[in-house]
Coordinates of C-alpha atoms in Angstrom, one line a residue:
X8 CA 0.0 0.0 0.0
X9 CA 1.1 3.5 -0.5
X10 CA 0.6 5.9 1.9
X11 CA 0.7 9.4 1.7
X12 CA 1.7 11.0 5.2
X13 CA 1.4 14.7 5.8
X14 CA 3.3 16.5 8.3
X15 CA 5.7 13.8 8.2
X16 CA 8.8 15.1 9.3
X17 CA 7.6 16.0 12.6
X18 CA 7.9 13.7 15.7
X19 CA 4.6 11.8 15.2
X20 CA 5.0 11.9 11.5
X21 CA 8.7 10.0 11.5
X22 CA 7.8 7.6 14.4
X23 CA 4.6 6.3 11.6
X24 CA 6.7 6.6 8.9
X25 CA 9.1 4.0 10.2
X26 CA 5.9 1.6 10.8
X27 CA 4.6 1.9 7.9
X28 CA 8.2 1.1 6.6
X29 CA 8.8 -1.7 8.6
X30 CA 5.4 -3.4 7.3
X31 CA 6.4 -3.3 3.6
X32 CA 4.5 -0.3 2.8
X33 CA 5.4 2.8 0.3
X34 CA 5.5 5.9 1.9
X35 CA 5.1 9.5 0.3
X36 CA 6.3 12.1 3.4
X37 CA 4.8 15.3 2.3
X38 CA 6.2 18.3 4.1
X39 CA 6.6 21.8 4.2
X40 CA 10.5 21.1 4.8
X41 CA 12.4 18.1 5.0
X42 CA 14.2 17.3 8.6
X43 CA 17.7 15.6 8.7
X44 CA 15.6 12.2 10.5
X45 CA 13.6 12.9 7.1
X46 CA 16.2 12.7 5.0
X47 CA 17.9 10.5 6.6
X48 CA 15.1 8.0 6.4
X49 CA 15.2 8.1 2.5
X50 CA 19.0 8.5 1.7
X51 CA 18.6 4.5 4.2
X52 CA 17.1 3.2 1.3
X53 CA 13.8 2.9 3.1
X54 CA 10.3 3.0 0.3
X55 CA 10.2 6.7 1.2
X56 CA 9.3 9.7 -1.0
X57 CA 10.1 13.3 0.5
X58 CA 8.3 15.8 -0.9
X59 CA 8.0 19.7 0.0
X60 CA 5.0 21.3 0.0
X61 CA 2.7 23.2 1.9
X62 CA -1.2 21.7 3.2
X63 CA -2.5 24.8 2.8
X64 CA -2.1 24.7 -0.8
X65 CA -4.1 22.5 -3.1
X66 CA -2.4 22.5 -6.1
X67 CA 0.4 21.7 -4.1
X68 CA -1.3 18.3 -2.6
X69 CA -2.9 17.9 -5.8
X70 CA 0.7 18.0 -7.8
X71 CA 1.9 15.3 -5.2
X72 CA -0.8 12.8 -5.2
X73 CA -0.9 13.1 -9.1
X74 CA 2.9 12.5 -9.1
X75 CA 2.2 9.4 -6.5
X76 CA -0.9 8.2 -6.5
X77 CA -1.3 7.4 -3.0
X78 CA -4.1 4.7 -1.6
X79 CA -4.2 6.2 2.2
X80 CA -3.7 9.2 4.0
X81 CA -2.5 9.8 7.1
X82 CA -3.1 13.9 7.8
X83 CA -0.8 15.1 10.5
X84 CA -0.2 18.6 9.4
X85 CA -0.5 21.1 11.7
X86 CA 0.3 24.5 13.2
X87 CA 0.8 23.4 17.0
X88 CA 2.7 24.8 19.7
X89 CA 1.2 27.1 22.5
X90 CA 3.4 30.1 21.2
X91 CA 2.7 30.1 17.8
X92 CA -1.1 29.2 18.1
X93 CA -2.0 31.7 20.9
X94 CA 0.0 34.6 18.4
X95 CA -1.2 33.9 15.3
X96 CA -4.5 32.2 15.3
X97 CA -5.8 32.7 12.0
X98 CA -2.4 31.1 10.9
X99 CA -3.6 28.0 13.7
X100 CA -7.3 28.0 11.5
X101 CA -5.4 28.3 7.7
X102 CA -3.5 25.4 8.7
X103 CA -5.3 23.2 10.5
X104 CA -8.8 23.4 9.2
X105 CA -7.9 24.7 5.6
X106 CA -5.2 22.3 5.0
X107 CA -7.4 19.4 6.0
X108 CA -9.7 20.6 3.8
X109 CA -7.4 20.7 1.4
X110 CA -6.2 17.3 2.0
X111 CA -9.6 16.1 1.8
X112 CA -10.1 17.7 -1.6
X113 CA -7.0 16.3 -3.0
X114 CA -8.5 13.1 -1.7
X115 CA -11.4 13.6 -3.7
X116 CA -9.8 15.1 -6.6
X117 CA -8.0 12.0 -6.7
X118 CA -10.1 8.8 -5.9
X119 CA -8.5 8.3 -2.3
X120 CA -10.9 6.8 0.0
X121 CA -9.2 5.6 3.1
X122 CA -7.7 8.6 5.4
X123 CA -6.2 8.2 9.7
X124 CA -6.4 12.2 10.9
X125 CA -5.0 12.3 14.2
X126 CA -6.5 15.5 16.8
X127 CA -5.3 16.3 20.1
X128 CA -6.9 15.6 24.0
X129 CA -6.3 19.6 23.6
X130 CA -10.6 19.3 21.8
X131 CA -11.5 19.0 25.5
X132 CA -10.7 21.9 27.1
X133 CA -10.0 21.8 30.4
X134 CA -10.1 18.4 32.3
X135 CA -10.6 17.9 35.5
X136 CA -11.8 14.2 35.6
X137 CA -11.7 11.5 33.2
X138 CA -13.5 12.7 30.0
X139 CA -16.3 10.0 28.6
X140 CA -17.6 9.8 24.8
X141 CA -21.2 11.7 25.9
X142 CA -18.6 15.0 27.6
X143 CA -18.5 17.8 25.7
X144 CA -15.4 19.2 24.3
X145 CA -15.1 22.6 25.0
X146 CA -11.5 24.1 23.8
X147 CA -10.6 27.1 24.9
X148 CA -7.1 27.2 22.6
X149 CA -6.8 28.1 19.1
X150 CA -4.7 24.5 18.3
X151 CA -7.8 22.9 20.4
X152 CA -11.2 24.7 18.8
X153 CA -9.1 24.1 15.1
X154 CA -8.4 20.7 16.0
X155 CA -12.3 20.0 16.6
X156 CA -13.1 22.3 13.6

């Protein structure tokens, strides 16, 4: 299977990528930079595919899944970080919600059907207690409401 990871290069993103490897399948590791672990990963001879581009673009996505045809996507992109979320929250949204719908487009665009998009306990706001499925998430952070956007 290839699959078609974005945010890749960033500490979730390589510790999946090296799964994924170790069970035989091809990987695409779409960026918006590639990190020495990165490229380390794919100068090892590993079924990796480093490519540079940005979620927030679509023809960007869409120039990488033509190129790769991917049958999966794992979306991990995302602005995160308590500085540069609480600064620049419209950035936070662009990112998070825009590129997934980006993603989702390309998806479309392109006949994809399976997709893993990981969020963040950050959805539930504060917690004081063990959170159930009927709780309601309440964020109160811009990486938190775009995550449950």
């Amino acid at each position: 299977m290839k699959v078609f990871v974005t945010g890749a290069g960033g500490f979730t993103g390589m510790a999946l990528l090296k799964r994924l490897v170790a069970r035989g399948d091809g990987v695409v590791a779409f960026d918006i930079a590639i990190s020495e672990p990165l490229r380390a990963l794919t100068d090892g001879g590993a079924d990796v595919t480093a490519v540079v581009g940005d979620a927030t673009s679509l023809p960007h996505l869409a120039q990488a899944f033509r190129a790769h045809r991917p049958d999966a996507v794992v979306h991990l992109a995302a602005a995160v970080g308590a500085g540069p979320t609480m600064g620049n929250p419209w950035r936070v949204m662009e990112v998070n919600v825009g590129g997934s719908l980006n993603v989702m487009e390309a998806m479309r665009l392109f006949d994809v059907k399976r997709m893993i998009f990981l969020s963040t306990e950050e959805t539930w706001g504060e917690m004081n207690e063990i959170n159930t499925e009927t709780d309601y998430q309440v964020p109160f952070l811009p990486y938190g409401i775009s995550k449950l956007a």
